[in-house]
PDB file of N, CA, C and O in Angstrom:
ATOM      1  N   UNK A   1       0.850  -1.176   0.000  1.00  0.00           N
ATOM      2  CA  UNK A   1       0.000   0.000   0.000  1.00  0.00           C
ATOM      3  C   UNK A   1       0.890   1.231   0.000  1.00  0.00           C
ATOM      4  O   UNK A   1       1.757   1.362   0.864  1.00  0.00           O
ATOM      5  N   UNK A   2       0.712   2.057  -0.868  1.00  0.00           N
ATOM      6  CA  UNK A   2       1.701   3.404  -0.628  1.00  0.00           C
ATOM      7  C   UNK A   2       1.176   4.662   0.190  1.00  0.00           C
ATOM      8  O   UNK A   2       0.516   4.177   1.109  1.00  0.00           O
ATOM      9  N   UNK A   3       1.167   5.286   0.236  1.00  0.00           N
ATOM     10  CA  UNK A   3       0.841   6.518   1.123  1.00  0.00           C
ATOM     11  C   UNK A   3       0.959   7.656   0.960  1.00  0.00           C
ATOM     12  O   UNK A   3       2.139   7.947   1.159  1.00  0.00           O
ATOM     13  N   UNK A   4       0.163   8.826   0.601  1.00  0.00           N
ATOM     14  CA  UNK A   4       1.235  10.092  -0.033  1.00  0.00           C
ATOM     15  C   UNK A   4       1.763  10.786   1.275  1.00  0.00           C
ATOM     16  O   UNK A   4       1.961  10.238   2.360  1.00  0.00           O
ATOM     17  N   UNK A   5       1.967  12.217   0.917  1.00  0.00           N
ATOM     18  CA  UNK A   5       2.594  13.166   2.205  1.00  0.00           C
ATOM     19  C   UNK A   5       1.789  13.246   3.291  1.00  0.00           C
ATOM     20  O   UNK A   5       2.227  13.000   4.415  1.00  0.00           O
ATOM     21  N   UNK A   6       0.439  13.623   3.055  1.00  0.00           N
ATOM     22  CA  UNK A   6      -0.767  13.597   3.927  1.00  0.00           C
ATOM     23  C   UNK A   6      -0.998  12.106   4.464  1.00  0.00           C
ATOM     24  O   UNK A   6      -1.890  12.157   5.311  1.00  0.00           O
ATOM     25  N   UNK A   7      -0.619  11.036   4.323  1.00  0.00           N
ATOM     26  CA  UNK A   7      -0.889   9.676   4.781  1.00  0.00           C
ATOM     27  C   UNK A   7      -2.385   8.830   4.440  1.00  0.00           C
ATOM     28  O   UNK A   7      -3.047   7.974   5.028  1.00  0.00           O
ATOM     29  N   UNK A   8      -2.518   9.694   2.966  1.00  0.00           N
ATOM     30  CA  UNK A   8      -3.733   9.197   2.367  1.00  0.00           C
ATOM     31  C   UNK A   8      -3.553   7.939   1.529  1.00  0.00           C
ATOM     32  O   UNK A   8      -2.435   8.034   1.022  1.00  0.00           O
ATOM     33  N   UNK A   9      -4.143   6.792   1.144  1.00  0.00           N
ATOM     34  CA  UNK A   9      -3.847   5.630   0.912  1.00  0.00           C
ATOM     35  C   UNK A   9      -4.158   5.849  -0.798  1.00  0.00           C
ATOM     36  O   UNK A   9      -5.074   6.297  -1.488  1.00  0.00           O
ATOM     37  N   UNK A  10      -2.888   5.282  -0.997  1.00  0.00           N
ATOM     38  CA  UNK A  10      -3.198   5.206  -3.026  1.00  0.00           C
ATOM     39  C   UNK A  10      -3.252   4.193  -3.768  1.00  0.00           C
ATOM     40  O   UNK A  10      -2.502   3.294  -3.387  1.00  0.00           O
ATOM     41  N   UNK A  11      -3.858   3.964  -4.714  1.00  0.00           N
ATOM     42  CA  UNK A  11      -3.855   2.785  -5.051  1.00  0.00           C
ATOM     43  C   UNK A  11      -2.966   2.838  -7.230  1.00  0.00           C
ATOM     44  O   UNK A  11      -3.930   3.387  -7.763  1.00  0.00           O
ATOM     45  N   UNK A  12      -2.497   2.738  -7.766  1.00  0.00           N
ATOM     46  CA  UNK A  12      -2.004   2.616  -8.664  1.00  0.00           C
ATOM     47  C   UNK A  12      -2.431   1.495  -9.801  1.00  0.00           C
ATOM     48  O   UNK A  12      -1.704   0.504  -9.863  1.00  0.00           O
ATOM     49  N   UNK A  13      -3.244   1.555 -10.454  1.00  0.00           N
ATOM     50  CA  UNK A  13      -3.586   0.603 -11.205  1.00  0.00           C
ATOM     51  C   UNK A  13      -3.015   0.369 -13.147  1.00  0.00           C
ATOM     52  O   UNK A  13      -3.379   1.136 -14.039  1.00  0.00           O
ATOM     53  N   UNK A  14      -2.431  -0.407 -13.284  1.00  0.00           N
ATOM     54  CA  UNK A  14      -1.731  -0.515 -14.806  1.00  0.00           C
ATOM     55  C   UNK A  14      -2.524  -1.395 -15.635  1.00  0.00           C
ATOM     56  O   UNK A  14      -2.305  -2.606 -15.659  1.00  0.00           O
ATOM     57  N   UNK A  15      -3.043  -1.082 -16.022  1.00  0.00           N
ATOM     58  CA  UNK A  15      -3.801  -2.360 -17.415  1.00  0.00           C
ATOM     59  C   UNK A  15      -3.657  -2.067 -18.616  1.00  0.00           C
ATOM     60  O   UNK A  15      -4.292  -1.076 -18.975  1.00  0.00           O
ATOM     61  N   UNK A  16      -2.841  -2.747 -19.626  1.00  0.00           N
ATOM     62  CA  UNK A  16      -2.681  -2.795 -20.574  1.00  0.00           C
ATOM     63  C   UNK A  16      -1.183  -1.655 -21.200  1.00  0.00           C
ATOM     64  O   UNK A  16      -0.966  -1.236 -22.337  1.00  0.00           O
ATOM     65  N   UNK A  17      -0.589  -1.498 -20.223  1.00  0.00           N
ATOM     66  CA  UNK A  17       0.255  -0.226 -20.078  1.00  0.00           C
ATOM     67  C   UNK A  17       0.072   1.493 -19.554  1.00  0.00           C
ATOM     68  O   UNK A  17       0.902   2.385 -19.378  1.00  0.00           O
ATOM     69  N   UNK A  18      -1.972   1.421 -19.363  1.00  0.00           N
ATOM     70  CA  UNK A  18      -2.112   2.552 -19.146  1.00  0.00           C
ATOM     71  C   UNK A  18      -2.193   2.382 -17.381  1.00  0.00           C
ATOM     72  O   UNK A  18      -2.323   1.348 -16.726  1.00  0.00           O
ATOM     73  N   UNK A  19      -2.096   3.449 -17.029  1.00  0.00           N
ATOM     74  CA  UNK A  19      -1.542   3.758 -15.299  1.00  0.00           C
ATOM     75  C   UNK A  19      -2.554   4.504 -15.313  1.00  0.00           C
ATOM     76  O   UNK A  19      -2.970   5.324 -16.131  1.00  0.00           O
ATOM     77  N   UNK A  20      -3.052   4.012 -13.966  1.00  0.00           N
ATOM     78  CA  UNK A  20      -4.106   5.132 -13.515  1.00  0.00           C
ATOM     79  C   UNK A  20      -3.752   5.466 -12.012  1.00  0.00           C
ATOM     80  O   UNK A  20      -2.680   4.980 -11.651  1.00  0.00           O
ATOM     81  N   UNK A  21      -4.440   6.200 -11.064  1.00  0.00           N
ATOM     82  CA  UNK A  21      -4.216   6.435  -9.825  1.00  0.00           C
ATOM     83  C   UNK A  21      -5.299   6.531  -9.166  1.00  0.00           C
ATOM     84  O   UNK A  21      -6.161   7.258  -9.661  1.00  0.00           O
ATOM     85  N   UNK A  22      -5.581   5.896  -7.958  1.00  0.00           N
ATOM     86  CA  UNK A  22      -6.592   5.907  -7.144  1.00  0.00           C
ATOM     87  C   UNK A  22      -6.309   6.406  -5.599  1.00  0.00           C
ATOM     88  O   UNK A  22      -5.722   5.719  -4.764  1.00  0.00           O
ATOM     89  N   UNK A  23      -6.843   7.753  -5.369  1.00  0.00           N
ATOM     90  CA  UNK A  23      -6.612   7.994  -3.453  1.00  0.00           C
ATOM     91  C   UNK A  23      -7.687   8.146  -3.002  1.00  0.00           C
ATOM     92  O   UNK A  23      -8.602   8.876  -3.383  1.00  0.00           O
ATOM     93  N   UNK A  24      -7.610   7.337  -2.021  1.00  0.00           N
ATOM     94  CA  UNK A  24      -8.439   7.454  -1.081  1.00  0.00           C
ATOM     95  C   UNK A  24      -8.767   8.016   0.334  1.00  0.00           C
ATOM     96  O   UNK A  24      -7.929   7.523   1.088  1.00  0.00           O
ATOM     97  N   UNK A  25      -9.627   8.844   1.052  1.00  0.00           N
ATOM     98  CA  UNK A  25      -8.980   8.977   2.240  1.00  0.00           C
ATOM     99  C   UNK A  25      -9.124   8.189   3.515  1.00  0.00           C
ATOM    100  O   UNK A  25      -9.355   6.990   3.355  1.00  0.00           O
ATOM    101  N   UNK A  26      -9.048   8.551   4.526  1.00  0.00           N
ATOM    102  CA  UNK A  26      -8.783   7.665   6.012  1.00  0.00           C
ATOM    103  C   UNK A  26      -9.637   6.742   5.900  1.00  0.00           C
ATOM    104  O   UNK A  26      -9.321   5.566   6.081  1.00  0.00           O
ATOM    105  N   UNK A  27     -11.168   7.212   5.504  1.00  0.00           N
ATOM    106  CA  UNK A  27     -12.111   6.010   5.740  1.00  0.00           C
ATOM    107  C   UNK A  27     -12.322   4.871   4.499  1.00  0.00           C
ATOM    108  O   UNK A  27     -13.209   4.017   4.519  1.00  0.00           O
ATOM    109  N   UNK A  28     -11.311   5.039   3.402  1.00  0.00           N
ATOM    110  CA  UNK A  28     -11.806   4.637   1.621  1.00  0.00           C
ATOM    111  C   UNK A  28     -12.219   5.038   1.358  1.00  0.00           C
ATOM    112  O   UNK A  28     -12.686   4.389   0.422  1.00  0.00           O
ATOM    113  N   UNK A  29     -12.806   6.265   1.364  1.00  0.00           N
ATOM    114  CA  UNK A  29     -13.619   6.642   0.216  1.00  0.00           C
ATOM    115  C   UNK A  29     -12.675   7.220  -1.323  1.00  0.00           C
ATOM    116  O   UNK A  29     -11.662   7.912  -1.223  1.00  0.00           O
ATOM    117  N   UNK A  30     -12.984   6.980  -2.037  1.00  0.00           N
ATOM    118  CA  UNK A  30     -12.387   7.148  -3.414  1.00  0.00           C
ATOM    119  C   UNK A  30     -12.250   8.684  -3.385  1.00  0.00           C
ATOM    120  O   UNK A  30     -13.390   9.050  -3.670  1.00  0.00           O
ATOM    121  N   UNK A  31     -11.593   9.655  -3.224  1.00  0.00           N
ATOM    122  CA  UNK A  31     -11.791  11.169  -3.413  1.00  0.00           C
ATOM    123  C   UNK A  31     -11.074  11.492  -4.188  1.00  0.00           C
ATOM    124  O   UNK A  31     -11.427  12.614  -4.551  1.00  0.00           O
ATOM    125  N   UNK A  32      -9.886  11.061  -4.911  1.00  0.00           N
ATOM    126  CA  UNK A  32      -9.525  11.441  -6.310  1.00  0.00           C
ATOM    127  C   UNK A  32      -9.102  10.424  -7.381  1.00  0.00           C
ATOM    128  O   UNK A  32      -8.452   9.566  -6.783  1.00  0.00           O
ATOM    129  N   UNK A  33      -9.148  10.218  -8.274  1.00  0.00           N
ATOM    130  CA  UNK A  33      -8.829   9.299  -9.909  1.00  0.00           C
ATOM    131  C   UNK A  33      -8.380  10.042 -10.790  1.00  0.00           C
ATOM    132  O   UNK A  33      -9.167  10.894 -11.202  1.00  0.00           O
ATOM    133  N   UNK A  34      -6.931  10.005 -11.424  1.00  0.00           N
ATOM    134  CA  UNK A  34      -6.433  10.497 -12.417  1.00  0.00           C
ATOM    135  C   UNK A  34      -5.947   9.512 -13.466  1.00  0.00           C
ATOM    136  O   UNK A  34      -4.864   8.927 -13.448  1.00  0.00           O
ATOM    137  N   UNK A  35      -6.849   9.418 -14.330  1.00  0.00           N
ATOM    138  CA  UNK A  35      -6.901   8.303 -15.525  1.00  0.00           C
ATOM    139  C   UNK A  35      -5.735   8.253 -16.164  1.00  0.00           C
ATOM    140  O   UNK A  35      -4.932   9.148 -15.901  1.00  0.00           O
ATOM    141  N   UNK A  36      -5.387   7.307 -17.060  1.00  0.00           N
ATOM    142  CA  UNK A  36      -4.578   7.189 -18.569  1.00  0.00           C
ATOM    143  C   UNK A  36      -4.258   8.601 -19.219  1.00  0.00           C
ATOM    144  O   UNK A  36      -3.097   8.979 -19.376  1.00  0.00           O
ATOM    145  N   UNK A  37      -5.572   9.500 -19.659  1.00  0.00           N
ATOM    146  CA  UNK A  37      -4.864  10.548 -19.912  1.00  0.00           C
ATOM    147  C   UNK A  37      -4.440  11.863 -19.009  1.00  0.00           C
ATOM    148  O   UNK A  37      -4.133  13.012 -19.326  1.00  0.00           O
ATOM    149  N   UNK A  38      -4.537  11.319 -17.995  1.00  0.00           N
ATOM    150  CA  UNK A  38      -4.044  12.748 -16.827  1.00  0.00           C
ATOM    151  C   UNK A  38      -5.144  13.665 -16.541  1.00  0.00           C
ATOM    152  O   UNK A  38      -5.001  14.851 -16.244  1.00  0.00           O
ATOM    153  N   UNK A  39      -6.275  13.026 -16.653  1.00  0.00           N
ATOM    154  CA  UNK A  39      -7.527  13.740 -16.408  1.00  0.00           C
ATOM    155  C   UNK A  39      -7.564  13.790 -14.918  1.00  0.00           C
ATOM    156  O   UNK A  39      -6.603  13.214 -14.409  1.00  0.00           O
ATOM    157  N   UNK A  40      -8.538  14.402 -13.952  1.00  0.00           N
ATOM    158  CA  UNK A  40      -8.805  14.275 -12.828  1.00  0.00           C
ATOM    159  C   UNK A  40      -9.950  14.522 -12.531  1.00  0.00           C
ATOM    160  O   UNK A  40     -10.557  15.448 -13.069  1.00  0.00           O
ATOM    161  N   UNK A  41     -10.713  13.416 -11.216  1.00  0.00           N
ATOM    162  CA  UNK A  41     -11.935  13.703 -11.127  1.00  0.00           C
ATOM    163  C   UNK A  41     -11.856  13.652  -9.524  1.00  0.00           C
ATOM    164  O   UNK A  41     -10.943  12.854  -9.309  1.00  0.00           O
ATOM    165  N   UNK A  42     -12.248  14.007  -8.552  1.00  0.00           N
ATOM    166  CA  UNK A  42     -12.711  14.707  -7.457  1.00  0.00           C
ATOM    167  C   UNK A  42     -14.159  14.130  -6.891  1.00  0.00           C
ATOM    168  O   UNK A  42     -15.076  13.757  -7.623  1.00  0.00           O
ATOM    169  N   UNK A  43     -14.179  14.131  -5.608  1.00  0.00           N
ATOM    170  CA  UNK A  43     -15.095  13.163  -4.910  1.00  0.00           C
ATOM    171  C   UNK A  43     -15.034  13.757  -3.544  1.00  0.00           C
ATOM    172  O   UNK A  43     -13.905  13.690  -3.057  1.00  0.00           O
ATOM    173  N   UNK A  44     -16.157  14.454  -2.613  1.00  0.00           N
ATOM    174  CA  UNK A  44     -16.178  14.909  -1.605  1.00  0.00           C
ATOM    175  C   UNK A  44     -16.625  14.046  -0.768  1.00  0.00           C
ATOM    176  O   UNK A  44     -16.792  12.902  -1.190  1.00  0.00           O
ATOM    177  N   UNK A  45     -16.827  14.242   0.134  1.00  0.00           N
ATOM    178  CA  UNK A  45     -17.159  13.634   1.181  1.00  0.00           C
ATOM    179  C   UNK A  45     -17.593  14.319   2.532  1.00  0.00           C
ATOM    180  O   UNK A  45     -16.682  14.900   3.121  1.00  0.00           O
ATOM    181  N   UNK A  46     -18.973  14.346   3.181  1.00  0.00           N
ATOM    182  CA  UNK A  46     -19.484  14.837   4.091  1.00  0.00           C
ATOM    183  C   UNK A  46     -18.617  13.814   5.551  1.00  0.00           C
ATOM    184  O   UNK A  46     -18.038  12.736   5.416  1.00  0.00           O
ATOM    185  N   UNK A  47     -18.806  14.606   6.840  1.00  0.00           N
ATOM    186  CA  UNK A  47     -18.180  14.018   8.010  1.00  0.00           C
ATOM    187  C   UNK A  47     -19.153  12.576   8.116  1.00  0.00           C
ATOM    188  O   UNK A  47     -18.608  11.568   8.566  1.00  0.00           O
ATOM    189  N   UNK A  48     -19.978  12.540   7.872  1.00  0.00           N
ATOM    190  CA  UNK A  48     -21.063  10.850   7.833  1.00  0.00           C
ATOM    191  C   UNK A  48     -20.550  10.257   7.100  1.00  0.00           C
ATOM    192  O   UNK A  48     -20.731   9.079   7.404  1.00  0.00           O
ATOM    193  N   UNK A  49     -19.706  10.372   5.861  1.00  0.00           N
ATOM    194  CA  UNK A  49     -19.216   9.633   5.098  1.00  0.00           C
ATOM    195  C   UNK A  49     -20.058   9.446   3.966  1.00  0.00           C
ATOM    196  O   UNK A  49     -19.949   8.352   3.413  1.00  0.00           O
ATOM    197  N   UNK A  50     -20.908  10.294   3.473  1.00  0.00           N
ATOM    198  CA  UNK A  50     -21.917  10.441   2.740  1.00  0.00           C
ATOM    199  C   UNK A  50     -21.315  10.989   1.876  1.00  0.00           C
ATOM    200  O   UNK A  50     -20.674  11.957   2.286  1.00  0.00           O
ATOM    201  N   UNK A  51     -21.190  10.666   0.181  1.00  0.00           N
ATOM    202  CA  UNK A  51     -20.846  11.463  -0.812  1.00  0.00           C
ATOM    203  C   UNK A  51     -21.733  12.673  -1.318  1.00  0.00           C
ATOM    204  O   UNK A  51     -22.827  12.669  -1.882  1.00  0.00           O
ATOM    205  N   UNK A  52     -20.760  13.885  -0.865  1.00  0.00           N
ATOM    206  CA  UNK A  52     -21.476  15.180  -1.182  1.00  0.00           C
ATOM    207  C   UNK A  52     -21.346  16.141  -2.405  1.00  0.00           C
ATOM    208  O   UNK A  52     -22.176  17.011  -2.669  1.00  0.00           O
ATOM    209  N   UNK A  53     -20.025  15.849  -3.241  1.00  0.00           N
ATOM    210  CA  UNK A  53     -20.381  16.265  -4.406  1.00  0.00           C
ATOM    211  C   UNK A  53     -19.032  15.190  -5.404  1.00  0.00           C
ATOM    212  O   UNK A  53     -18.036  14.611  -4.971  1.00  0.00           O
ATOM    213  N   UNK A  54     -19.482  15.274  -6.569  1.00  0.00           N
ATOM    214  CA  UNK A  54     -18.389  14.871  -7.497  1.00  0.00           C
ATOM    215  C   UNK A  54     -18.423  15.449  -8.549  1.00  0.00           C
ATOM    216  O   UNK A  54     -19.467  15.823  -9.083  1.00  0.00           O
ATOM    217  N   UNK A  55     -16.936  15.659  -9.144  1.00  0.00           N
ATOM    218  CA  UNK A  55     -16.794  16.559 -10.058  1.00  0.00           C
ATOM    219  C   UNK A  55     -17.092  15.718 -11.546  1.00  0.00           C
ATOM    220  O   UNK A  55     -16.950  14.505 -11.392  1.00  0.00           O
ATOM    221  N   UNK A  56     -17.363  16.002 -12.539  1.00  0.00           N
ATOM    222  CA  UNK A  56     -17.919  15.769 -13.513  1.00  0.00           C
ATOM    223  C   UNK A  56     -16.840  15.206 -14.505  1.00  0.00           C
ATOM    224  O   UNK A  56     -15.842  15.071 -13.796  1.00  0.00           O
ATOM    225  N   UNK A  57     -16.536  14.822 -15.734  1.00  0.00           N
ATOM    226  CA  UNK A  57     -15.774  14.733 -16.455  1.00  0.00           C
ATOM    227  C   UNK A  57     -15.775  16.064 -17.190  1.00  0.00           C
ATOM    228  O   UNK A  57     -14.685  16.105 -17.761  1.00  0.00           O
ATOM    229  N   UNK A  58     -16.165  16.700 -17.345  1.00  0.00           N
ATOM    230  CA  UNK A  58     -16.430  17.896 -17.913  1.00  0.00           C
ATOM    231  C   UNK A  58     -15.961  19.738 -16.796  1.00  0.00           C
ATOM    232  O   UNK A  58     -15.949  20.962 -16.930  1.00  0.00           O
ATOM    233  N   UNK A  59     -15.782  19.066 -16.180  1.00  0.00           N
ATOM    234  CA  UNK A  59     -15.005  19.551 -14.355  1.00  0.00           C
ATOM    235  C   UNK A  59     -16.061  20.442 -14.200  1.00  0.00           C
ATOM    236  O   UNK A  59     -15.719  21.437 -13.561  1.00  0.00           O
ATOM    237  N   UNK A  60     -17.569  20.438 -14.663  1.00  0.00           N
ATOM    238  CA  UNK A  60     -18.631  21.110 -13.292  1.00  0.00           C
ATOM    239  C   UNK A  60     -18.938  20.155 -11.976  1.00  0.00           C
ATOM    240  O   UNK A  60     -18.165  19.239 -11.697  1.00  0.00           O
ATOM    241  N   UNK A  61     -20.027  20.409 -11.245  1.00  0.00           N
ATOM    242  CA  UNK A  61     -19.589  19.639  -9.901  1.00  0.00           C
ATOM    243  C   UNK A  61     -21.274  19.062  -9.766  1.00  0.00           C
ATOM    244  O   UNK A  61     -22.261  19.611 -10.255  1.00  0.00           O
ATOM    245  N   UNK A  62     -21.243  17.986  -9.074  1.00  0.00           N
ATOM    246  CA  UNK A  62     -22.927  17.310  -8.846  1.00  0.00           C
ATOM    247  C   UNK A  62     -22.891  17.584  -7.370  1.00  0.00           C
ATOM    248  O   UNK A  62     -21.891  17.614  -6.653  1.00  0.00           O
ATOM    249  N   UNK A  63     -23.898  17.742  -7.099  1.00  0.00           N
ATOM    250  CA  UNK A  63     -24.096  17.597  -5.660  1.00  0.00           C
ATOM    251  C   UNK A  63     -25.336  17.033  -5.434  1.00  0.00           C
ATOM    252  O   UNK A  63     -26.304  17.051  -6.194  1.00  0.00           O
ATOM    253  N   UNK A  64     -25.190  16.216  -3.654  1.00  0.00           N
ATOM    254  CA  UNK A  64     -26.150  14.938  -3.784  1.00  0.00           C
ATOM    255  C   UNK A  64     -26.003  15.754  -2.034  1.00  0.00           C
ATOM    256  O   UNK A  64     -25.060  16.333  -1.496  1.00  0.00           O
ATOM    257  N   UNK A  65     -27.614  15.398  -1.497  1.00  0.00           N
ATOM    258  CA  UNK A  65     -28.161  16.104  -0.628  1.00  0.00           C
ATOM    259  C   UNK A  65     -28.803  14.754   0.058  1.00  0.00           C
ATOM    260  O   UNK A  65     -29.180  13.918  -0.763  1.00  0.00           O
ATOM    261  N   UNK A  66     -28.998  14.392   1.561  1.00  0.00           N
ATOM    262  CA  UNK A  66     -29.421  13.720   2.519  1.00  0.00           C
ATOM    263  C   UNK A  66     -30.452  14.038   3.317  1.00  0.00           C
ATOM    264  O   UNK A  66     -30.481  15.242   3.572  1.00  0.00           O
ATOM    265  N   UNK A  67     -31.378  13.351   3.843  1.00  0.00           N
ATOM    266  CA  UNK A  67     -32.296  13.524   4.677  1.00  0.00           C
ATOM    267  C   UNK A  67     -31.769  13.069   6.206  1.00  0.00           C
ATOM    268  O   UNK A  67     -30.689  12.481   6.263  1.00  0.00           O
ATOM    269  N   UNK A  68     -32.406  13.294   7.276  1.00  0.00           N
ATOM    270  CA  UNK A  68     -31.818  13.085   8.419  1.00  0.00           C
ATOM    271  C   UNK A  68     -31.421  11.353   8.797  1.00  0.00           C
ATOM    272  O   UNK A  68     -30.783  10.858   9.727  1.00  0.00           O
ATOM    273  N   UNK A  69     -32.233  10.653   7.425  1.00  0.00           N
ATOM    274  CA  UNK A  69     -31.985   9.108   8.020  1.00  0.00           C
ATOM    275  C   UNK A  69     -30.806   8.394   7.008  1.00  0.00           C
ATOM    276  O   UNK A  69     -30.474   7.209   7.027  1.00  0.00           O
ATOM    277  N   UNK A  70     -30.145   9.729   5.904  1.00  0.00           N
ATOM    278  CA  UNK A  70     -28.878   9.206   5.563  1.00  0.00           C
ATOM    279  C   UNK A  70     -29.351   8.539   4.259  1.00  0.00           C
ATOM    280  O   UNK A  70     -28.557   7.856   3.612  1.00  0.00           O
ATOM    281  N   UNK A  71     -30.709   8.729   3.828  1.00  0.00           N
ATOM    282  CA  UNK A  71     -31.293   8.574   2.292  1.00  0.00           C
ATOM    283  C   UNK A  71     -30.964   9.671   1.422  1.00  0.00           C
ATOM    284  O   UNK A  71     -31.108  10.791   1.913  1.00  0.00           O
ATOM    285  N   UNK A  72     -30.482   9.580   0.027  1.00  0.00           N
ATOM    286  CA  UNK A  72     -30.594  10.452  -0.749  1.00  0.00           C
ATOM    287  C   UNK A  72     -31.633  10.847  -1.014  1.00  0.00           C
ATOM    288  O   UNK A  72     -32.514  10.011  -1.217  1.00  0.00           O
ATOM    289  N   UNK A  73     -31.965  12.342  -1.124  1.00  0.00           N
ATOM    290  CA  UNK A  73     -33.076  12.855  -1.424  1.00  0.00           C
ATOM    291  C   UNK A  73     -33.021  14.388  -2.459  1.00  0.00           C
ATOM    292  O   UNK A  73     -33.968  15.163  -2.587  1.00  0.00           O
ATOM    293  N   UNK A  74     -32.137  14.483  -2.881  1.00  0.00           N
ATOM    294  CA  UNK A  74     -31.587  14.858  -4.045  1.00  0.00           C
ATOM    295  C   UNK A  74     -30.499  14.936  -4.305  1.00  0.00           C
ATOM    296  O   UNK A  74     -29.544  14.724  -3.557  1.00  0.00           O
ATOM    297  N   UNK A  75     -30.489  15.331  -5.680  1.00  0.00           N
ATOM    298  CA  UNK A  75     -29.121  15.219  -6.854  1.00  0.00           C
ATOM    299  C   UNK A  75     -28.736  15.698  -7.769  1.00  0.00           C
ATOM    300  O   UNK A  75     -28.638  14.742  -8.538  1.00  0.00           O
ATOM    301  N   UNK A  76     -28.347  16.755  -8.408  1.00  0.00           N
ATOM    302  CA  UNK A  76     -27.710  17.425  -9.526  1.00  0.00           C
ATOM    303  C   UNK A  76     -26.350  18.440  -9.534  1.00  0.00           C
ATOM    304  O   UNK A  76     -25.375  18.771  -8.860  1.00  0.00           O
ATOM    305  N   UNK A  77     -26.907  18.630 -10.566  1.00  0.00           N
ATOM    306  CA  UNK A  77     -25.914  20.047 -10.529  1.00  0.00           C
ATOM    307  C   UNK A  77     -25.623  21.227 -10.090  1.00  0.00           C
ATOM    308  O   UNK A  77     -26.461  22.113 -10.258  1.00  0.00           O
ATOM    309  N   UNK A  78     -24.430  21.518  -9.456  1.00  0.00           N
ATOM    310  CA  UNK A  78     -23.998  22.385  -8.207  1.00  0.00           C
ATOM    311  C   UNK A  78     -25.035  23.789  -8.760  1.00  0.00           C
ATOM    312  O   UNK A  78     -24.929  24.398  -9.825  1.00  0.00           O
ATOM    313  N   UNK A  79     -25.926  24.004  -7.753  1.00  0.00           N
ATOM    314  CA  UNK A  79     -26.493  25.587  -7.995  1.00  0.00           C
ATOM    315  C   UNK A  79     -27.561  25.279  -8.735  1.00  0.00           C
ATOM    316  O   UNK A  79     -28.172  26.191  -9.292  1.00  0.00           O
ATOM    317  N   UNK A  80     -27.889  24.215  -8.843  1.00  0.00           N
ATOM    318  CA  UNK A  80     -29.335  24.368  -9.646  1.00  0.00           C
ATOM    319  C   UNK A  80     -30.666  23.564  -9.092  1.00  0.00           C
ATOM    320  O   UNK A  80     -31.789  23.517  -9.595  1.00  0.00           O
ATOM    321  N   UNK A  81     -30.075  22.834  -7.669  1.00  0.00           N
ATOM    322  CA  UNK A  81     -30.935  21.845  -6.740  1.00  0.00           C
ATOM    323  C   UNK A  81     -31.514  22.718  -5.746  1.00  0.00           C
ATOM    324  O   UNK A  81     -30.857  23.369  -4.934  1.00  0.00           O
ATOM    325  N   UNK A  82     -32.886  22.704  -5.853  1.00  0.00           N
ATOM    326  CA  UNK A  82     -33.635  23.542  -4.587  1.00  0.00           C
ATOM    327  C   UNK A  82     -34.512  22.767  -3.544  1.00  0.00           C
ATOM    328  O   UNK A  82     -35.058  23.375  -2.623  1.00  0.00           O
TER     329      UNK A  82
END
């Protein structure tokens, strides 16, 4: 398992010659992926461990909203969910 500076856990994946990168933080959750072509995608995370927004391939941002029992109860795009 490698580790970066922050002591976040990475994972490195090679298939077919292309390299990708996977970090995760303290608890696993996936919070960043930088593909084959050096793209990057972004993954938040609320203190519940609830995914609160992810960035898009297109780098706008989704955001995903909870009810008090930890159900999703909405989902879209940053600034346009009421």
């Amino acid at each position: 398992q490698i580790r970066n500076k922050n002591q976040k856990s990475l994972t490195v994946s090679k298939i077919f010659g292309i390299t990708e990168l996977f970090e995760y933080d303290s608890f696993g959750n996936l919070i960043k992926k930088v593909d084959g072509n050096g793209e990057v995608l972004l993954n938040r995370f609320s203190k519940a461990g609830l995914l609160s927004s992810m960035q898009s391939e297109y780098g706008g941002w989704y955001e995903y909203y909870y009810g008090t029992d930890g159900n999703l109860i909405a989902a879209g795009e940053q600034g346009k969910i009421r």
